[in-house]
Amino acid sequence: GGRTLKFVKGPIFTSILLADEINRTPPKTQSALLEAMEERQVTAAGVTHPMAQPFFVLATQNPIELEGTYPLPEAQLDRFMFKIELDYLSEADEITVVRQTTQTHDEALEHPLGGEDILEFQRIARLVPAAEAVIQYAVRLVHASRPQNEFSPDFVKDW
């Protein structure tokens, strides 16, 4: 008999995706991730597959090591809510991290949140009314965070 190909959902089909060292992924992979982030779907072999809901992407990148990295497209950067830059830990903090990650902790969450809980929180948040002035202020803040905006503060343009 003939062989057939079967689509098997990979690790991107999850509610929370950790993209470790995202700037090391080649452009083709970044493009596929961008489709998932923008359109909440993945296309493989001409077939579109919807993403799980909710769908969150947490990503890391090493800003110091640039060899073997690929720049992230602006459209992809714009999909992230915020960026946290970390410095080296103090000695005391590093000792705490070592203790917490090398010892056994048998504590389990009593009531972990599931995807349905998060979707319900999102639904409730949409019910909260927002005054027009608040909406306008929020949009002005977003615009001020973009380096190409003429009214952006210098620290945004320098970043």
mmCIF file with all atom_site columns, C-alpha atoms in Angstrom:
data_model
loop_
_atom_site.group_PDB
_atom_site.id
_atom_site.type_symbol
_atom_site.label_atom_id
_atom_site.label_alt_id
_atom_site.label_comp_id
_atom_site.label_asym_id
_atom_site.label_entity_id
_atom_site.label_seq_id
_atom_site.pdbx_PDB_ins_code
_atom_site.Cartn_x
_atom_site.Cartn_y
_atom_site.Cartn_z
_atom_site.occupancy
_atom_site.B_iso_or_equiv
_atom_site.pdbx_formal_charge
_atom_site.auth_seq_id
_atom_site.auth_comp_id
_atom_site.auth_asym_id
_atom_site.auth_atom_id
_atom_site.pdbx_PDB_model_num
ATOM 1   C CA . GLY A 1 1   ? 0.000   0.000  0.000  1.00 0.00 ? 1   GLY A CA 1
ATOM 2   C CA . GLY A 1 2   ? 0.832   3.636  -0.332 1.00 0.00 ? 2   GLY A CA 1
ATOM 3   C CA . ARG A 1 3   ? 2.182   5.744  2.432  1.00 0.00 ? 3   ARG A CA 1
ATOM 4   C CA . THR A 1 4   ? 0.251   8.694  3.792  1.00 0.00 ? 4   THR A CA 1
ATOM 5   C CA . LEU A 1 5   ? 1.370   11.659 5.799  1.00 0.00 ? 5   LEU A CA 1
ATOM 6   C CA . LYS A 1 6   ? -0.365  12.394 9.062  1.00 0.00 ? 6   LYS A CA 1
ATOM 7   C CA . PHE A 1 7   ? -0.214  15.804 10.743 1.00 0.00 ? 7   PHE A CA 1
ATOM 8   C CA . VAL A 1 8   ? 0.880   15.564 14.371 1.00 0.00 ? 8   VAL A CA 1
ATOM 9   C CA . LYS A 1 9   ? 0.481   18.671 16.495 1.00 0.00 ? 9   LYS A CA 1
ATOM 10  C CA . GLY A 1 10  ? 3.822   19.840 17.856 1.00 0.00 ? 10  GLY A CA 1
ATOM 11  C CA . PRO A 1 11  ? 4.822   21.839 20.929 1.00 0.00 ? 11  PRO A CA 1
ATOM 12  C CA . ILE A 1 12  ? 3.375   25.109 19.608 1.00 0.00 ? 12  ILE A CA 1
ATOM 13  C CA . PHE A 1 13  ? -0.121  23.718 20.179 1.00 0.00 ? 13  PHE A CA 1
ATOM 14  C CA . THR A 1 14  ? -0.305  24.636 23.840 1.00 0.00 ? 14  THR A CA 1
ATOM 15  C CA . SER A 1 15  ? -1.808  27.391 25.951 1.00 0.00 ? 15  SER A CA 1
ATOM 16  C CA . ILE A 1 16  ? 1.539   28.682 27.240 1.00 0.00 ? 16  ILE A CA 1
ATOM 17  C CA . LEU A 1 17  ? 4.563   28.449 24.949 1.00 0.00 ? 17  LEU A CA 1
ATOM 18  C CA . LEU A 1 18  ? 8.103   29.134 26.169 1.00 0.00 ? 18  LEU A CA 1
ATOM 19  C CA . ALA A 1 19  ? 10.284  30.230 23.253 1.00 0.00 ? 19  ALA A CA 1
ATOM 20  C CA . ASP A 1 20  ? 13.743  30.010 24.808 1.00 0.00 ? 20  ASP A CA 1
ATOM 21  C CA . GLU A 1 21  ? 16.370  32.170 23.077 1.00 0.00 ? 21  GLU A CA 1
ATOM 22  C CA . ILE A 1 22  ? 13.856  33.241 20.449 1.00 0.00 ? 22  ILE A CA 1
ATOM 23  C CA . ASN A 1 23  ? 16.506  35.259 18.616 1.00 0.00 ? 23  ASN A CA 1
ATOM 24  C CA . ARG A 1 24  ? 18.331  31.999 17.773 1.00 0.00 ? 24  ARG A CA 1
ATOM 25  C CA . THR A 1 25  ? 15.420  30.663 15.742 1.00 0.00 ? 25  THR A CA 1
ATOM 26  C CA . PRO A 1 26  ? 15.813  31.002 11.972 1.00 0.00 ? 26  PRO A CA 1
ATOM 27  C CA . PRO A 1 27  ? 13.508  33.384 10.058 1.00 0.00 ? 27  PRO A CA 1
ATOM 28  C CA . LYS A 1 28  ? 11.275  30.542 8.789  1.00 0.00 ? 28  LYS A CA 1
ATOM 29  C CA . THR A 1 29  ? 10.560  29.419 12.361 1.00 0.00 ? 29  THR A CA 1
ATOM 30  C CA . GLN A 1 30  ? 10.038  33.022 13.482 1.00 0.00 ? 30  GLN A CA 1
ATOM 31  C CA . SER A 1 31  ? 7.547   33.451 10.638 1.00 0.00 ? 31  SER A CA 1
ATOM 32  C CA . ALA A 1 32  ? 5.566   30.406 11.785 1.00 0.00 ? 32  ALA A CA 1
ATOM 33  C CA . LEU A 1 33  ? 5.575   31.689 15.361 1.00 0.00 ? 33  LEU A CA 1
ATOM 34  C CA . LEU A 1 34  ? 4.421   35.110 14.175 1.00 0.00 ? 34  LEU A CA 1
ATOM 35  C CA . GLU A 1 35  ? 1.460   33.512 12.385 1.00 0.00 ? 35  GLU A CA 1
ATOM 36  C CA . ALA A 1 36  ? 0.482   31.754 15.607 1.00 0.00 ? 36  ALA A CA 1
ATOM 37  C CA . MET A 1 37  ? 0.856   34.974 17.624 1.00 0.00 ? 37  MET A CA 1
ATOM 38  C CA . GLU A 1 38  ? -0.967  37.208 15.116 1.00 0.00 ? 38  GLU A CA 1
ATOM 39  C CA . GLU A 1 39  ? -3.645  34.974 13.700 1.00 0.00 ? 39  GLU A CA 1
ATOM 40  C CA . ARG A 1 40  ? -4.031  32.337 16.439 1.00 0.00 ? 40  ARG A CA 1
ATOM 41  C CA . GLN A 1 41  ? -3.488  29.615 13.863 1.00 0.00 ? 41  GLN A CA 1
ATOM 42  C CA . VAL A 1 42  ? -0.743  27.561 12.237 1.00 0.00 ? 42  VAL A CA 1
ATOM 43  C CA . THR A 1 43  ? -0.671  26.551 8.587  1.00 0.00 ? 43  THR A CA 1
ATOM 44  C CA . ALA A 1 44  ? 1.129   23.325 7.668  1.00 0.00 ? 44  ALA A CA 1
ATOM 45  C CA . ALA A 1 45  ? 1.028   21.704 4.226  1.00 0.00 ? 45  ALA A CA 1
ATOM 46  C CA . GLY A 1 46  ? -1.696  24.151 3.194  1.00 0.00 ? 46  GLY A CA 1
ATOM 47  C CA . VAL A 1 47  ? -3.997  23.198 6.064  1.00 0.00 ? 47  VAL A CA 1
ATOM 48  C CA . THR A 1 48  ? -4.825  25.740 8.776  1.00 0.00 ? 48  THR A CA 1
ATOM 49  C CA . HIS A 1 49  ? -4.952  24.534 12.375 1.00 0.00 ? 49  HIS A CA 1
ATOM 50  C CA . PRO A 1 50  ? -6.418  26.767 15.126 1.00 0.00 ? 50  PRO A CA 1
ATOM 51  C CA . MET A 1 51  ? -4.391  27.419 18.271 1.00 0.00 ? 51  MET A CA 1
ATOM 52  C CA . ALA A 1 52  ? -5.507  26.524 21.781 1.00 0.00 ? 52  ALA A CA 1
ATOM 53  C CA . GLN A 1 53  ? -7.314  29.266 23.658 1.00 0.00 ? 53  GLN A CA 1
ATOM 54  C CA . PRO A 1 54  ? -5.909  31.009 25.547 1.00 0.00 ? 54  PRO A CA 1
ATOM 55  C CA . PHE A 1 55  ? -2.515  31.181 23.814 1.00 0.00 ? 55  PHE A CA 1
ATOM 56  C CA . PHE A 1 56  ? 0.426   32.993 25.456 1.00 0.00 ? 56  PHE A CA 1
ATOM 57  C CA . VAL A 1 57  ? 4.043   33.183 24.348 1.00 0.00 ? 57  VAL A CA 1
ATOM 58  C CA . LEU A 1 58  ? 6.810   33.781 26.875 1.00 0.00 ? 58  LEU A CA 1
ATOM 59  C CA . ALA A 1 59  ? 10.180  34.303 25.230 1.00 0.00 ? 59  ALA A CA 1
ATOM 60  C CA . THR A 1 60  ? 13.777  34.715 26.313 1.00 0.00 ? 60  THR A CA 1
ATOM 61  C CA . GLN A 1 61  ? 16.747  36.080 24.451 1.00 0.00 ? 61  GLN A CA 1
ATOM 62  C CA . ASN A 1 62  ? 20.357  36.711 25.335 1.00 0.00 ? 62  ASN A CA 1
ATOM 63  C CA . PRO A 1 63  ? 21.065  40.333 24.362 1.00 0.00 ? 63  PRO A CA 1
ATOM 64  C CA . ILE A 1 64  ? 24.808  39.929 24.958 1.00 0.00 ? 64  ILE A CA 1
ATOM 65  C CA . GLU A 1 65  ? 25.560  36.932 22.741 1.00 0.00 ? 65  GLU A CA 1
ATOM 66  C CA . LEU A 1 66  ? 24.759  38.034 19.176 1.00 0.00 ? 66  LEU A CA 1
ATOM 67  C CA . GLU A 1 67  ? 26.661  35.439 17.134 1.00 0.00 ? 67  GLU A CA 1
ATOM 68  C CA . GLY A 1 68  ? 24.278  32.973 15.511 1.00 0.00 ? 68  GLY A CA 1
ATOM 69  C CA . THR A 1 69  ? 21.213  35.087 16.202 1.00 0.00 ? 69  THR A CA 1
ATOM 70  C CA . TYR A 1 70  ? 18.531  36.516 13.941 1.00 0.00 ? 70  TYR A CA 1
ATOM 71  C CA . PRO A 1 71  ? 16.842  39.878 14.519 1.00 0.00 ? 71  PRO A CA 1
ATOM 72  C CA . LEU A 1 72  ? 13.178  39.674 15.463 1.00 0.00 ? 72  LEU A CA 1
ATOM 73  C CA . PRO A 1 73  ? 10.824  41.413 13.027 1.00 0.00 ? 73  PRO A CA 1
ATOM 74  C CA . GLU A 1 74  ? 9.028   44.518 14.321 1.00 0.00 ? 74  GLU A CA 1
ATOM 75  C CA . ALA A 1 75  ? 5.668   42.808 13.798 1.00 0.00 ? 75  ALA A CA 1
ATOM 76  C CA . GLN A 1 76  ? 6.758   40.057 16.179 1.00 0.00 ? 76  GLN A CA 1
ATOM 77  C CA . LEU A 1 77  ? 8.252   42.413 18.769 1.00 0.00 ? 77  LEU A CA 1
ATOM 78  C CA . ASP A 1 78  ? 4.974   44.333 18.792 1.00 0.00 ? 78  ASP A CA 1
ATOM 79  C CA . ARG A 1 79  ? 3.136   41.168 19.886 1.00 0.00 ? 79  ARG A CA 1
ATOM 80  C CA . PHE A 1 80  ? 4.907   41.075 23.250 1.00 0.00 ? 80  PHE A CA 1
ATOM 81  C CA . MET A 1 81  ? 3.311   43.034 26.072 1.00 0.00 ? 81  MET A CA 1
ATOM 82  C CA . PHE A 1 82  ? 6.538   43.916 27.863 1.00 0.00 ? 82  PHE A CA 1
ATOM 83  C CA . LYS A 1 83  ? 10.259  43.272 28.050 1.00 0.00 ? 83  LYS A CA 1
ATOM 84  C CA . ILE A 1 84  ? 12.235  42.686 31.225 1.00 0.00 ? 84  ILE A CA 1
ATOM 85  C CA . GLU A 1 85  ? 15.996  43.131 31.199 1.00 0.00 ? 85  GLU A CA 1
ATOM 86  C CA . LEU A 1 86  ? 17.794  41.288 33.976 1.00 0.00 ? 86  LEU A CA 1
ATOM 87  C CA . ASP A 1 87  ? 21.183  42.039 35.442 1.00 0.00 ? 87  ASP A CA 1
ATOM 88  C CA . TYR A 1 88  ? 23.287  39.555 37.381 1.00 0.00 ? 88  TYR A CA 1
ATOM 89  C CA . LEU A 1 89  ? 21.858  38.584 40.761 1.00 0.00 ? 89  LEU A CA 1
ATOM 90  C CA . SER A 1 90  ? 23.410  39.615 44.033 1.00 0.00 ? 90  SER A CA 1
ATOM 91  C CA . GLU A 1 91  ? 25.234  36.853 45.892 1.00 0.00 ? 91  GLU A CA 1
ATOM 92  C CA . ALA A 1 92  ? 22.403  36.544 48.433 1.00 0.00 ? 92  ALA A CA 1
ATOM 93  C CA . ASP A 1 93  ? 19.764  36.307 45.689 1.00 0.00 ? 93  ASP A CA 1
ATOM 94  C CA . GLU A 1 94  ? 21.802  33.732 43.800 1.00 0.00 ? 94  GLU A CA 1
ATOM 95  C CA . ILE A 1 95  ? 22.104  31.604 46.954 1.00 0.00 ? 95  ILE A CA 1
ATOM 96  C CA . THR A 1 96  ? 18.308  31.766 47.306 1.00 0.00 ? 96  THR A CA 1
ATOM 97  C CA . VAL A 1 97  ? 17.859  30.638 43.692 1.00 0.00 ? 97  VAL A CA 1
ATOM 98  C CA . VAL A 1 98  ? 20.280  27.727 44.177 1.00 0.00 ? 98  VAL A CA 1
ATOM 99  C CA . ARG A 1 99  ? 18.451  26.621 47.324 1.00 0.00 ? 99  ARG A CA 1
ATOM 100 C CA . GLN A 1 100 ? 15.034  26.844 45.666 1.00 0.00 ? 100 GLN A CA 1
ATOM 101 C CA . THR A 1 101 ? 16.083  24.977 42.542 1.00 0.00 ? 101 THR A CA 1
ATOM 102 C CA . THR A 1 102 ? 18.209  22.197 44.038 1.00 0.00 ? 102 THR A CA 1
ATOM 103 C CA . GLN A 1 103 ? 16.040  21.059 46.914 1.00 0.00 ? 103 GLN A CA 1
ATOM 104 C CA . THR A 1 104 ? 12.927  18.944 46.711 1.00 0.00 ? 104 THR A CA 1
ATOM 105 C CA . HIS A 1 105 ? 9.659   20.745 47.222 1.00 0.00 ? 105 HIS A CA 1
ATOM 106 C CA . ASP A 1 106 ? 6.652   18.479 47.511 1.00 0.00 ? 106 ASP A CA 1
ATOM 107 C CA . GLU A 1 107 ? 4.221   21.376 47.575 1.00 0.00 ? 107 GLU A CA 1
ATOM 108 C CA . ALA A 1 108 ? 1.504   21.187 44.960 1.00 0.00 ? 108 ALA A CA 1
ATOM 109 C CA . LEU A 1 109 ? -0.839  23.958 43.959 1.00 0.00 ? 109 LEU A CA 1
ATOM 110 C CA . GLU A 1 110 ? -4.224  23.398 45.518 1.00 0.00 ? 110 GLU A CA 1
ATOM 111 C CA . HIS A 1 111 ? -6.203  25.251 42.861 1.00 0.00 ? 111 HIS A CA 1
ATOM 112 C CA . PRO A 1 112 ? -4.160  25.811 39.698 1.00 0.00 ? 112 PRO A CA 1
ATOM 113 C CA . LEU A 1 113 ? -5.805  27.924 37.030 1.00 0.00 ? 113 LEU A CA 1
ATOM 114 C CA . GLY A 1 114 ? -6.772  26.299 33.790 1.00 0.00 ? 114 GLY A CA 1
ATOM 115 C CA . GLY A 1 115 ? -7.301  27.742 30.344 1.00 0.00 ? 115 GLY A CA 1
ATOM 116 C CA . GLU A 1 116 ? -11.039 28.057 30.924 1.00 0.00 ? 116 GLU A CA 1
ATOM 117 C CA . ASP A 1 117 ? -10.381 30.173 34.043 1.00 0.00 ? 117 ASP A CA 1
ATOM 118 C CA . ILE A 1 118 ? -8.181  32.563 32.075 1.00 0.00 ? 118 ILE A CA 1
ATOM 119 C CA . LEU A 1 119 ? -10.763 32.842 29.297 1.00 0.00 ? 119 LEU A CA 1
ATOM 120 C CA . GLU A 1 120 ? -13.397 33.683 31.922 1.00 0.00 ? 120 GLU A CA 1
ATOM 121 C CA . PHE A 1 121 ? -11.141 36.393 33.414 1.00 0.00 ? 121 PHE A CA 1
ATOM 122 C CA . GLN A 1 122 ? -10.684 37.842 29.924 1.00 0.00 ? 122 GLN A CA 1
ATOM 123 C CA . ARG A 1 123 ? -14.450 37.836 29.380 1.00 0.00 ? 123 ARG A CA 1
ATOM 124 C CA . ILE A 1 124 ? -15.030 39.618 32.700 1.00 0.00 ? 124 ILE A CA 1
ATOM 125 C CA . ALA A 1 125 ? -12.324 42.207 31.944 1.00 0.00 ? 125 ALA A CA 1
ATOM 126 C CA . ARG A 1 126 ? -14.111 43.097 28.689 1.00 0.00 ? 126 ARG A CA 1
ATOM 127 C CA . LEU A 1 127 ? -17.244 43.922 30.709 1.00 0.00 ? 127 LEU A CA 1
ATOM 128 C CA . VAL A 1 128 ? -15.476 46.681 32.662 1.00 0.00 ? 128 VAL A CA 1
ATOM 129 C CA . PRO A 1 129 ? -16.507 50.044 31.185 1.00 0.00 ? 129 PRO A CA 1
ATOM 130 C CA . ALA A 1 130 ? -13.743 52.479 30.217 1.00 0.00 ? 130 ALA A CA 1
ATOM 131 C CA . ALA A 1 131 ? -14.302 56.214 29.914 1.00 0.00 ? 131 ALA A CA 1
ATOM 132 C CA . GLU A 1 132 ? -13.337 57.816 26.597 1.00 0.00 ? 132 GLU A CA 1
ATOM 133 C CA . ALA A 1 133 ? -10.610 59.865 28.325 1.00 0.00 ? 133 ALA A CA 1
ATOM 134 C CA . VAL A 1 134 ? -9.059  56.662 29.717 1.00 0.00 ? 134 VAL A CA 1
ATOM 135 C CA . ILE A 1 135 ? -9.072  55.022 26.275 1.00 0.00 ? 135 ILE A CA 1
ATOM 136 C CA . GLN A 1 136 ? -7.454  58.084 24.688 1.00 0.00 ? 136 GLN A CA 1
ATOM 137 C CA . TYR A 1 137 ? -4.806  58.246 27.429 1.00 0.00 ? 137 TYR A CA 1
ATOM 138 C CA . ALA A 1 138 ? -3.987  54.541 27.028 1.00 0.00 ? 138 ALA A CA 1
ATOM 139 C CA . VAL A 1 139 ? -3.590  54.949 23.263 1.00 0.00 ? 139 VAL A CA 1
ATOM 140 C CA . ARG A 1 140 ? -1.332  57.999 23.757 1.00 0.00 ? 140 ARG A CA 1
ATOM 141 C CA . LEU A 1 141 ? 0.853   55.948 26.129 1.00 0.00 ? 141 LEU A CA 1
ATOM 142 C CA . VAL A 1 142 ? 1.148   53.163 23.560 1.00 0.00 ? 142 VAL A CA 1
ATOM 143 C CA . HIS A 1 143 ? 2.040   55.629 20.812 1.00 0.00 ? 143 HIS A CA 1
ATOM 144 C CA . ALA A 1 144 ? 4.656   57.259 23.058 1.00 0.00 ? 144 ALA A CA 1
ATOM 145 C CA . SER A 1 145 ? 6.305   53.844 23.521 1.00 0.00 ? 145 SER A CA 1
ATOM 146 C CA . ARG A 1 146 ? 7.102   53.616 19.796 1.00 0.00 ? 146 ARG A CA 1
ATOM 147 C CA . PRO A 1 147 ? 10.515  55.030 18.808 1.00 0.00 ? 147 PRO A CA 1
ATOM 148 C CA . GLN A 1 148 ? 9.304   56.345 15.445 1.00 0.00 ? 148 GLN A CA 1
ATOM 149 C CA . ASN A 1 149 ? 6.658   58.560 17.095 1.00 0.00 ? 149 ASN A CA 1
ATOM 150 C CA . GLU A 1 150 ? 7.798   62.194 17.089 1.00 0.00 ? 150 GLU A CA 1
ATOM 151 C CA . PHE A 1 151 ? 6.341   62.715 20.590 1.00 0.00 ? 151 PHE A CA 1
ATOM 152 C CA . SER A 1 152 ? 8.146   59.726 22.141 1.00 0.00 ? 152 SER A CA 1
ATOM 153 C CA . PRO A 1 153 ? 10.569  60.575 24.960 1.00 0.00 ? 153 PRO A CA 1
ATOM 154 C CA . ASP A 1 154 ? 14.276  60.413 24.105 1.00 0.00 ? 154 ASP A CA 1
ATOM 155 C CA . PHE A 1 155 ? 14.850  57.286 26.227 1.00 0.00 ? 155 PHE A CA 1
ATOM 156 C CA . VAL A 1 156 ? 12.332  55.428 24.038 1.00 0.00 ? 156 VAL A CA 1
ATOM 157 C CA . LYS A 1 157 ? 14.022  56.580 20.832 1.00 0.00 ? 157 LYS A CA 1
ATOM 158 C CA . ASP A 1 158 ? 17.462  55.648 22.203 1.00 0.00 ? 158 ASP A CA 1
ATOM 159 C CA . TRP A 1 159 ? 16.329  52.186 23.260 1.00 0.00 ? 159 TRP A CA 1
#
